[in-house]
CSV table of C-alpha atoms and ligand atoms in Angstrom, one decimal:
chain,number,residue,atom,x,y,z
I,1,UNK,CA,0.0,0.0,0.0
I,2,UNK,CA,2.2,2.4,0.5
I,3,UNK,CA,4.0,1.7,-2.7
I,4,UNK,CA,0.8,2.6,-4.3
I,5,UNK,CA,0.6,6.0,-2.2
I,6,UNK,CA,3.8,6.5,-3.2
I,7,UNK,CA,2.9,5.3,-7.0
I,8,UNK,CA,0.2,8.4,-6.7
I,9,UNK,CA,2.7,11.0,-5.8
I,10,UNK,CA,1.3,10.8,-2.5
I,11,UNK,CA,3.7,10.2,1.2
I,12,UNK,CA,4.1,6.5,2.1
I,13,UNK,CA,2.3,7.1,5.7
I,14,UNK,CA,-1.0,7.8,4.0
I,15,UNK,CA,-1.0,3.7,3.8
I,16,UNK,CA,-1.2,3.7,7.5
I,17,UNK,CA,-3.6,6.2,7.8
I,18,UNK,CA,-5.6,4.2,5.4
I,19,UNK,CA,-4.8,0.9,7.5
I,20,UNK,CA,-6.4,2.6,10.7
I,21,UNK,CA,-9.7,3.3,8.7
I,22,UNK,CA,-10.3,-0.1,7.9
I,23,UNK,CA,-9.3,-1.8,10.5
I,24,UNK,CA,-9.5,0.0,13.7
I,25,UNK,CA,-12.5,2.4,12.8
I,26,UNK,CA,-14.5,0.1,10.8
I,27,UNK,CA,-14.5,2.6,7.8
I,28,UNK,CA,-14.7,1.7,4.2
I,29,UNK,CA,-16.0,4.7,3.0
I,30,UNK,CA,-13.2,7.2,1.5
I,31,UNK,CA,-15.1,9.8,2.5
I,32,UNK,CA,-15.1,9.7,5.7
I,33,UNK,CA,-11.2,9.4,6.1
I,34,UNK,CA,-11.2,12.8,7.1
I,35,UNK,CA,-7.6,13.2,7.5
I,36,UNK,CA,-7.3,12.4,3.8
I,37,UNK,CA,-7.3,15.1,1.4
I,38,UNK,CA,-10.5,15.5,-0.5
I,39,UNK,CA,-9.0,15.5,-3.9
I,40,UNK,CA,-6.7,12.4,-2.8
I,41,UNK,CA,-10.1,10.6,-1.5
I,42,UNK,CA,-11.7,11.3,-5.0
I,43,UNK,CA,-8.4,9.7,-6.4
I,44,UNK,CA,-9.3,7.1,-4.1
I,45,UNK,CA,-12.9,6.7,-4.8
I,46,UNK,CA,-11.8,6.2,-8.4
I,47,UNK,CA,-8.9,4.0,-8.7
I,48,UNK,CA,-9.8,1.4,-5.5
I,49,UNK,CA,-12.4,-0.4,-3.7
I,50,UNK,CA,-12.5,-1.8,0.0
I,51,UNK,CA,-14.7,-4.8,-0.2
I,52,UNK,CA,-15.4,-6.4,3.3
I,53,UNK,CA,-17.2,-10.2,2.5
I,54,UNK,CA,-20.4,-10.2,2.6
I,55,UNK,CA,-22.0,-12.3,5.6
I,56,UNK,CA,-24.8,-14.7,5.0
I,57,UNK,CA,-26.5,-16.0,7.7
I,58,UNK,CA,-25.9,-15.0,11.5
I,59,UNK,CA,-26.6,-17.5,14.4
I,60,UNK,CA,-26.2,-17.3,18.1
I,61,UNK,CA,-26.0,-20.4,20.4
I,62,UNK,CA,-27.5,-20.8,23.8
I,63,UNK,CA,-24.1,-20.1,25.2
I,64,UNK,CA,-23.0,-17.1,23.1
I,65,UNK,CA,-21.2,-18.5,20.5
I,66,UNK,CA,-21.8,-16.7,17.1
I,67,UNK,CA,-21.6,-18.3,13.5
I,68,UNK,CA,-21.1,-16.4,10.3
I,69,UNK,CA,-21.5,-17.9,7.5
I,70,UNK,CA,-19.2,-16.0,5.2
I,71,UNK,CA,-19.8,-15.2,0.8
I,72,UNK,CA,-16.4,-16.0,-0.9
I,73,UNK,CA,-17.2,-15.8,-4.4
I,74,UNK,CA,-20.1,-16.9,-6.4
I,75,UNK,CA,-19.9,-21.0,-5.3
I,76,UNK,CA,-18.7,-21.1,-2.4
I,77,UNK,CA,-19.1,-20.1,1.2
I,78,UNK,CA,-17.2,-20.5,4.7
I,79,UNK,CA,-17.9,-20.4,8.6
I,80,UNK,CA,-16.0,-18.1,10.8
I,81,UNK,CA,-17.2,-18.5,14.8
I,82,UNK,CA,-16.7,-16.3,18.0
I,83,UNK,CA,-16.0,-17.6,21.0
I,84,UNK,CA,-16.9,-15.2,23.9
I,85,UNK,CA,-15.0,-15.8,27.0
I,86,UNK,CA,-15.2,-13.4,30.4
I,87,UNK,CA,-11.7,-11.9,29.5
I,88,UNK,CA,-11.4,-12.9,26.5
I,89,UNK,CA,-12.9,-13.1,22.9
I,90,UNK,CA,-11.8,-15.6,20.9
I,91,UNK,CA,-12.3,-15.4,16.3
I,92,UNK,CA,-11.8,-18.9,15.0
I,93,UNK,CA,-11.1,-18.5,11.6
I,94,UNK,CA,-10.9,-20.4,8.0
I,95,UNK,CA,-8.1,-20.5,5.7
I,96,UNK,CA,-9.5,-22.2,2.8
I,97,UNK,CA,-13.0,-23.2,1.1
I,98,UNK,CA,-13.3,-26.9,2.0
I,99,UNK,CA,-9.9,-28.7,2.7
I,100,UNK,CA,-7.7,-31.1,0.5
I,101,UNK,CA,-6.8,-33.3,3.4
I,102,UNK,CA,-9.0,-36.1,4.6
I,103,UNK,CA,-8.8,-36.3,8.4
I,104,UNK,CA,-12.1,-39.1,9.4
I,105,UNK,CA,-13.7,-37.2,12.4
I,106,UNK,CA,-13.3,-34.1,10.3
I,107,UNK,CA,-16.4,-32.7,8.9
I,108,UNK,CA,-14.8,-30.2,6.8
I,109,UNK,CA,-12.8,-33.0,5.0
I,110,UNK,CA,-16.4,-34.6,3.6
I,111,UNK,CA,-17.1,-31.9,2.0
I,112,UNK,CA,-14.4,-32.0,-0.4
I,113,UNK,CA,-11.6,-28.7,-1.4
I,114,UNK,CA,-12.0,-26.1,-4.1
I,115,UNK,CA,-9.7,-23.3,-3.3
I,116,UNK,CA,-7.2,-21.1,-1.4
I,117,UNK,CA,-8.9,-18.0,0.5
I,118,UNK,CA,-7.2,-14.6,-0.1
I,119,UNK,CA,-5.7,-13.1,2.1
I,120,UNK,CA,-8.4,-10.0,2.1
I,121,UNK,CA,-10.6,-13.0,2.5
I,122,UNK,CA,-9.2,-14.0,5.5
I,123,UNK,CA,-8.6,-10.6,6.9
I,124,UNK,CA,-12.0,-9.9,5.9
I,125,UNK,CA,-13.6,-12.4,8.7
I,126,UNK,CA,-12.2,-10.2,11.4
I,127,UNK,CA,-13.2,-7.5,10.2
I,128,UNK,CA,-16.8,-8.7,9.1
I,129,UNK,CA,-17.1,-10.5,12.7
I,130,UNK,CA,-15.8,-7.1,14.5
I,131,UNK,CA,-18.3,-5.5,12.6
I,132,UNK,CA,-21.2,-7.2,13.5
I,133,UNK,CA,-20.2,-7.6,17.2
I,134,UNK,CA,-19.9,-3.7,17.5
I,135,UNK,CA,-18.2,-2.0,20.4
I,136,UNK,CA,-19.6,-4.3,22.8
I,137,UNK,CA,-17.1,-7.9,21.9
I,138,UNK,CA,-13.9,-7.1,20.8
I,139,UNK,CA,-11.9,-9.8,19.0
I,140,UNK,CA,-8.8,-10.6,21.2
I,141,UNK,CA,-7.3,-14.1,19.6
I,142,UNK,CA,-7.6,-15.3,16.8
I,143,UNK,CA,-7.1,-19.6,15.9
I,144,UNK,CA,-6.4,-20.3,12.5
I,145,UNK,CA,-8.7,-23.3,13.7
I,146,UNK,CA,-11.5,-22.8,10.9
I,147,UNK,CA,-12.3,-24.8,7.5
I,148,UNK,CA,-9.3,-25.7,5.6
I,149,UNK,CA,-5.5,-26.5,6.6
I,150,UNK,CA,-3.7,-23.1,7.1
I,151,UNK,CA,-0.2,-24.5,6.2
I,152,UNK,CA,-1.2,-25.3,2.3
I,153,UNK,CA,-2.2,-21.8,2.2
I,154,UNK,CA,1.1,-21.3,3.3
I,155,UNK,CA,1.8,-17.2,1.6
I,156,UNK,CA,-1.9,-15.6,2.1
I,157,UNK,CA,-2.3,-17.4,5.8
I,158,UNK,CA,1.2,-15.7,6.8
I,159,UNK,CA,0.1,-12.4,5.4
I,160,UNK,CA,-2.7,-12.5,6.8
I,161,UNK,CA,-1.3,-13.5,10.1
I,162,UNK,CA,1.0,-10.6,9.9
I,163,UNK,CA,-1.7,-7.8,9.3
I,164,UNK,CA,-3.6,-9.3,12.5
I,165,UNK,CA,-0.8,-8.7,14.4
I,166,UNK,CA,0.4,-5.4,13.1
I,167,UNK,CA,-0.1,-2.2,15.1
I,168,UNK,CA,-2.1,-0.4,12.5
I,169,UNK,CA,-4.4,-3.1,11.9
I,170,UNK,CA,-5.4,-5.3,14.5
I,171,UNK,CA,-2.4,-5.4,16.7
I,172,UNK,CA,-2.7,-8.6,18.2
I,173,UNK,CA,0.5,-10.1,20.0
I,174,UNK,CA,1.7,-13.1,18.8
I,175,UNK,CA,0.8,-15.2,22.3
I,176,UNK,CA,-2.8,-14.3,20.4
I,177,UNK,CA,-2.5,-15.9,17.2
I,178,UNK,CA,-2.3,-19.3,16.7
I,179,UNK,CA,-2.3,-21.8,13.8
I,180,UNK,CA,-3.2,-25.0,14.1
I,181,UNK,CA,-1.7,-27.5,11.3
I,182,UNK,CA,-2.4,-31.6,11.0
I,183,UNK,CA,1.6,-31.4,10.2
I,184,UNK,CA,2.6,-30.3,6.6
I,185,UNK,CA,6.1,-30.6,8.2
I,186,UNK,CA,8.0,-29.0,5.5
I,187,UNK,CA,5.4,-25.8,5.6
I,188,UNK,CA,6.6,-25.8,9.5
I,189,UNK,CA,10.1,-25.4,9.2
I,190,UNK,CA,9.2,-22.4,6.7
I,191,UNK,CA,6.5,-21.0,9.3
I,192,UNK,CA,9.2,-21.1,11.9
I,193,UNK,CA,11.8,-19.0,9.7
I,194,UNK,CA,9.0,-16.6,9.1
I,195,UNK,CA,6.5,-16.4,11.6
I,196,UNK,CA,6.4,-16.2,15.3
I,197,UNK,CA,2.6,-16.9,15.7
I,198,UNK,CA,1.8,-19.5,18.2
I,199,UNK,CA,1.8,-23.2,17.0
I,200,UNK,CA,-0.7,-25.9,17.7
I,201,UNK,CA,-0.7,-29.4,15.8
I,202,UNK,CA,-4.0,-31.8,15.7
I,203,UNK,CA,-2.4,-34.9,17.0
I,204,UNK,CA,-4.8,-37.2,17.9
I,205,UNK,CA,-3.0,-40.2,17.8
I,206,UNK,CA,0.6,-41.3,19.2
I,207,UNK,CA,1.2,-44.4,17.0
I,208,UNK,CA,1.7,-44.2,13.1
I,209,UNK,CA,-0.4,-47.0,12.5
I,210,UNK,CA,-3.5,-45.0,13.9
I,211,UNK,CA,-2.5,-41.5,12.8
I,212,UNK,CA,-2.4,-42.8,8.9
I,213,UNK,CA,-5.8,-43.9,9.3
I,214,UNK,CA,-7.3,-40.7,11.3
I,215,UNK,CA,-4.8,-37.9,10.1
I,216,UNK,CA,-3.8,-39.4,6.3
I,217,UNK,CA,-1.7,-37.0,6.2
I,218,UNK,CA,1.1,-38.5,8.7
I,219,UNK,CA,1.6,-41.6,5.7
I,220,UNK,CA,3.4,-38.5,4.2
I,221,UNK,CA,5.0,-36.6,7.3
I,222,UNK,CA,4.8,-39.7,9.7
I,223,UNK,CA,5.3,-38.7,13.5
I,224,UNK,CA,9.2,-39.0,13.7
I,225,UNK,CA,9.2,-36.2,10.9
I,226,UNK,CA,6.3,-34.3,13.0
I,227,UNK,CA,8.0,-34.5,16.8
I,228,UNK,CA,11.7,-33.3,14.9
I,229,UNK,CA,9.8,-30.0,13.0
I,230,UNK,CA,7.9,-29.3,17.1
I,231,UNK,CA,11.3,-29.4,18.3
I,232,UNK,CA,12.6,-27.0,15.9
I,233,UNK,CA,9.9,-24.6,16.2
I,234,UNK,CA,10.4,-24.4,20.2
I,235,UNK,CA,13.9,-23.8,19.8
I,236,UNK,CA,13.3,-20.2,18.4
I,237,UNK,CA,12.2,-19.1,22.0
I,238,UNK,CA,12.9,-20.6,25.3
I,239,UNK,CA,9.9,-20.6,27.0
I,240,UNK,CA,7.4,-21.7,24.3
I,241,UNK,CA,5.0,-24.2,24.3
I,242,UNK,CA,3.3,-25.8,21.6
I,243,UNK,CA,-0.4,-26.9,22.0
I,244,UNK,CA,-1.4,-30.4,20.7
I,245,UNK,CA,-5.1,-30.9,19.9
I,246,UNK,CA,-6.7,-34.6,20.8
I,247,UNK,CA,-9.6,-35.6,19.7
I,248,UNK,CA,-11.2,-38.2,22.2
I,249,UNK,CA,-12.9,-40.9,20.0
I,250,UNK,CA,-14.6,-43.6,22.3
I,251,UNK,CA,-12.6,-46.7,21.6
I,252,UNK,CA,-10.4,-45.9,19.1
I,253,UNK,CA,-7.6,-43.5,20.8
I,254,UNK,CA,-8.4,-43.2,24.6
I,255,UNK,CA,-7.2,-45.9,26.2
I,256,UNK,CA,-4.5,-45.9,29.1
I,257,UNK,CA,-2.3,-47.0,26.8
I,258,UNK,CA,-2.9,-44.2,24.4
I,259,UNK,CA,-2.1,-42.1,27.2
I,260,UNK,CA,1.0,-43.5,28.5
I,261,UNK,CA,2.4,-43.5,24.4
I,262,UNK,CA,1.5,-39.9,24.2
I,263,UNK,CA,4.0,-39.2,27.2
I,264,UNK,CA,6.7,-41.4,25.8
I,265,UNK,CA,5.5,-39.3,22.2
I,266,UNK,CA,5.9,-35.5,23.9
I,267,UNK,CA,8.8,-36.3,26.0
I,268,UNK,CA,11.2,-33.3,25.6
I,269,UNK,CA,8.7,-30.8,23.8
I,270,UNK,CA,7.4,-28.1,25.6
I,271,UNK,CA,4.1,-29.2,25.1
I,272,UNK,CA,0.2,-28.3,26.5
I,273,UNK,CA,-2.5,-31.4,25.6
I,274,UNK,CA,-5.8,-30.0,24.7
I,275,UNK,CA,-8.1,-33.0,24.5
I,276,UNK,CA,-11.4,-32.2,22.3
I,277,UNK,CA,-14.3,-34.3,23.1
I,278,UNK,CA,-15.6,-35.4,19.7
I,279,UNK,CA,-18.3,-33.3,17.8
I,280,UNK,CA,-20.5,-35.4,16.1
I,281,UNK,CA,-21.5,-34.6,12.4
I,282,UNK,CA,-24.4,-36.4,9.8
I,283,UNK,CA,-22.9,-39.7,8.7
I,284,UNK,CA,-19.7,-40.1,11.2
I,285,UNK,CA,-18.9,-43.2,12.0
I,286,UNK,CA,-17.3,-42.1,15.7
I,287,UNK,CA,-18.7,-41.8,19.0
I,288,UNK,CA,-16.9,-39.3,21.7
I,289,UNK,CA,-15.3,-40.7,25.0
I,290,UNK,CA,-17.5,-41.0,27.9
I,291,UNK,CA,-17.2,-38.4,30.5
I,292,UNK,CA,-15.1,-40.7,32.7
I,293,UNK,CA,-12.9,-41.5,29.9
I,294,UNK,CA,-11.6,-38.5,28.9
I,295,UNK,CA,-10.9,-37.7,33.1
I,296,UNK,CA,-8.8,-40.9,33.0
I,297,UNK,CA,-7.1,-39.7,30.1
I,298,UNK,CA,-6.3,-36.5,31.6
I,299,UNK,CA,-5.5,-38.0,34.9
I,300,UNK,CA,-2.6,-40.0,33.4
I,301,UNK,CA,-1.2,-37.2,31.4
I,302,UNK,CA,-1.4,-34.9,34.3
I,303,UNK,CA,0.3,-37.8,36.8
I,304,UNK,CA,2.7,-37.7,33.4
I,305,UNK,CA,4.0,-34.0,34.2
I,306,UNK,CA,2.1,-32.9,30.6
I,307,UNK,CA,0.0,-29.8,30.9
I,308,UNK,CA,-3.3,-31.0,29.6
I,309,UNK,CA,-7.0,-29.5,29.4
I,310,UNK,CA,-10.3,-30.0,28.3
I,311,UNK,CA,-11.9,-27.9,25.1
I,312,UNK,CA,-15.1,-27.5,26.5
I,313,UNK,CA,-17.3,-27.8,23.6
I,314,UNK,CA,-19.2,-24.5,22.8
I,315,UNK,CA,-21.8,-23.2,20.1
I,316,UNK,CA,-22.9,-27.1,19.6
I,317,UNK,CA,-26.1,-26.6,19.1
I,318,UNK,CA,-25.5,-24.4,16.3
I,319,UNK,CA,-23.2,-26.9,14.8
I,320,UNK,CA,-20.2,-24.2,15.2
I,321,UNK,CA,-17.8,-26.8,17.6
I,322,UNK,CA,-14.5,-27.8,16.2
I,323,UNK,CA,-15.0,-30.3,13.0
I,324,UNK,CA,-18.9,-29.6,12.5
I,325,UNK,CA,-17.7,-26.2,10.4
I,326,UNK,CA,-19.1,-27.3,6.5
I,327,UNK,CA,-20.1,-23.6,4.5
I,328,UNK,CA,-20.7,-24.5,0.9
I,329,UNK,CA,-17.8,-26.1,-1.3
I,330,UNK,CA,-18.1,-26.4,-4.9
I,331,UNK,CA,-16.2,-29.5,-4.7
I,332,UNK,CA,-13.0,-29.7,-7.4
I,333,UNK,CA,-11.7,-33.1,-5.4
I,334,UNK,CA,-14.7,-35.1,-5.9
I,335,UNK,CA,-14.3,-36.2,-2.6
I,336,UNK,CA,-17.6,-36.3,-1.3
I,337,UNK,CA,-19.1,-38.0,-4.5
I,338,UNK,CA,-16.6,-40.9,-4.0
I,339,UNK,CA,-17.9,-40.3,-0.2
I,340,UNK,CA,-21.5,-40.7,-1.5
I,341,UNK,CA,-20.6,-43.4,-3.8
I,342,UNK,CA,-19.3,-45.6,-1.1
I,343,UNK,CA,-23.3,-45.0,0.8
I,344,UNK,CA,-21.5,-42.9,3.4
H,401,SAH,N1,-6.5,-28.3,9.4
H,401,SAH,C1,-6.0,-27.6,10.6
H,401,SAH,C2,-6.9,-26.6,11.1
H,401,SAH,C3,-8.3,-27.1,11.6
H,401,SAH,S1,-8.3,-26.9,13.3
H,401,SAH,C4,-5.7,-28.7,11.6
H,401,SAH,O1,-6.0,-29.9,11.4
H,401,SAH,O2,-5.2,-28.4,12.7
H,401,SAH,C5,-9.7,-27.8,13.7
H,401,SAH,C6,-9.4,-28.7,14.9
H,401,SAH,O3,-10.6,-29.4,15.2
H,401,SAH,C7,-8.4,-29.7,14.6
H,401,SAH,O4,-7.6,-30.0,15.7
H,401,SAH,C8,-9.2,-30.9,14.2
H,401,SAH,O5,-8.5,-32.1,14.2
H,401,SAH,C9,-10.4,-30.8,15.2
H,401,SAH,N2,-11.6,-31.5,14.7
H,401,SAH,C10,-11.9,-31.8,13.5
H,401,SAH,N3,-13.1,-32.5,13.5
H,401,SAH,C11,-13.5,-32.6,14.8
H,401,SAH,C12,-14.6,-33.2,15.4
H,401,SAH,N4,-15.6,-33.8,14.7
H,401,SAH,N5,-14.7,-33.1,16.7
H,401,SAH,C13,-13.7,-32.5,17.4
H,401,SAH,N6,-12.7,-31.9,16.9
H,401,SAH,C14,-12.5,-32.0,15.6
């Protein structure tokens, strides 16, 4: 931007000026940057348009949690959720329409990929979700926790990142930003060179054998790859932590033993557990862990020396918990034909 300021025979700082608008006043209307020039906001008004995405359908759950479902393009559409805590108001956000990868328990992953989101589409949920929460929620984290897997949209996610995070934007510290990745390993050594967001990695299983089959991704980047890029990324900073998300699926990954493999797994990586009780979805095959089940779990983890929690599991009843996220995706992957093919 300020190239283009620059490009208009205009001072570079107008860009930040600009920047402010947008994202810390909510403006999109040149003429009401009012520290603008008028003839450079009719220069403006010709040559450029701020287009914020256009939100679709609005729903609230019992406990707060908001869903937006979000326009991006003429086919396709994806879900962007609020999380409102006492201190703290968490955007979960998407990175892509659909996703390429084919996680089981993922609902997402049924639905089949079509494309990349830009990164003024993915800057545009915060501000189209700060818009419609107004002065009285602000946004205070974001989790790159939405549809699609952040780290194959590797250039427009980091860019996007970065404006979240810069001071004449959003301004978020980078405690506040997370992305969460199912382990593109070679996208995490890059994210470490360039990018000091806070990492989180979907785990969900500590054995190959079951990771192939829930995460297909690891028959690529199997765990001994995924523990070595963890390891890099905390060496950047001594006291970081990286979070690893756990889906709790009765039967298949929540045993004792489980538990006791996950230690021997995390053993010299800074690490926080964040088990997620599984969200059920049309046509999953999984069931979550009993109550008593996932305490066990934690239990042994804890007794472990492993920092581990519980997601509680908000905006359910609005299908806006972690995995049920599905907006519309003109499939390209044919993944959910194949999907409907096989009577799933
Ligand atoms: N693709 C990235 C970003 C998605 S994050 C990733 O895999 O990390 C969404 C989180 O919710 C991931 O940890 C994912 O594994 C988890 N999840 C997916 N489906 C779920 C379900 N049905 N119930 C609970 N958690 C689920």
């Amino acid at each position: 931007m300020e190239a283009f300021f620059v490009s208009l025979g205009e001072k570079s700082f107008r860009a930040t000026q600009v920047m402010k608008w947008i994202y810390q006043e909510q403006v999109v209307d040149f003429d009401e940057m009012t520290n603008l020039s008028k003839a450079l906001r009719a220069k403006l008004k010709e040559q450029c348009v701020i287009e914020a995405p256009e939100i679709i359908t609005e729903q609230t759950a019992s406990d707060g949690t908001r869903k937006w479902v979000i326009q991006m393009g003429c086919d396709n559409r994806v879900e962007c959720v609020f999380i409102p805590e006492e201190k703290r108001g968490t955007l979960c956000v998407s990175s892509q329409v659909g996703c390429a990868l084919a996680c089981t328990f993922c609902s997402t992953a049924q639905q089949g990929f079509n494309r990349n989101l830009k990164v003024s589409e993915i800057i545009g949920q915060l501000y189209a979700a700060q818009n419609r929460l107004g002065d009285e929620k602000r946004i205070t984290n974001v989790v790159m926790m939405g549809m699609g897997e952040p780290l194959l949209n590797f250039d427009n996610v980091v860019s996007a990142m970065n404006l979240m995070m810069d001071d004449f934007a959003y301004g978020l510290s980078k405690r506040r930003v997370t992305i969460s990745t199912s382990g593109v390993v070679p996208a995490m050594y890059r994210l470490t060179e360039v990018c000091d967001v806070s990492l989180a990695v979907s785990l969900h299983a500590a054995n190959d054998e079951l990771r192939d089959e829930l995460v297909p991704i690891n028959q690529k980047y199997p765990l001994k790859e995924l523990m070595e890029a963890c390891r890099d990324n905390v060496k950047l900073a001594p006291r970081r932590t990286i979070t690893f998300e756990y889906v709790m699926l009765d039967g298949i990954n929540d045993s004792v033993a489980d538990a006791k493999a996950l230690i021997k797994l995390l053993k010299n990586i800074p690490a926080k557990i964040n088990l997620i009780p599984f969200n059920p979805f049309p046509n999953s095959s999984y069931q979550c862990s009993s109550e008593v089940v996932i305490q066990r779990f934690q239990d042994v983890l804890m007794k472990g020396s492993l920092v581990t929690t519980i997601r509680r599991t908000r905006g359910d009843d609005i299908d806006a918990a972690c995995g049920q996220l599905v907006g519309k995706v003109k499939d390209k992957s044919r993944r959910h034909l194949k999907l409907q093919l096989a009577g799933n």
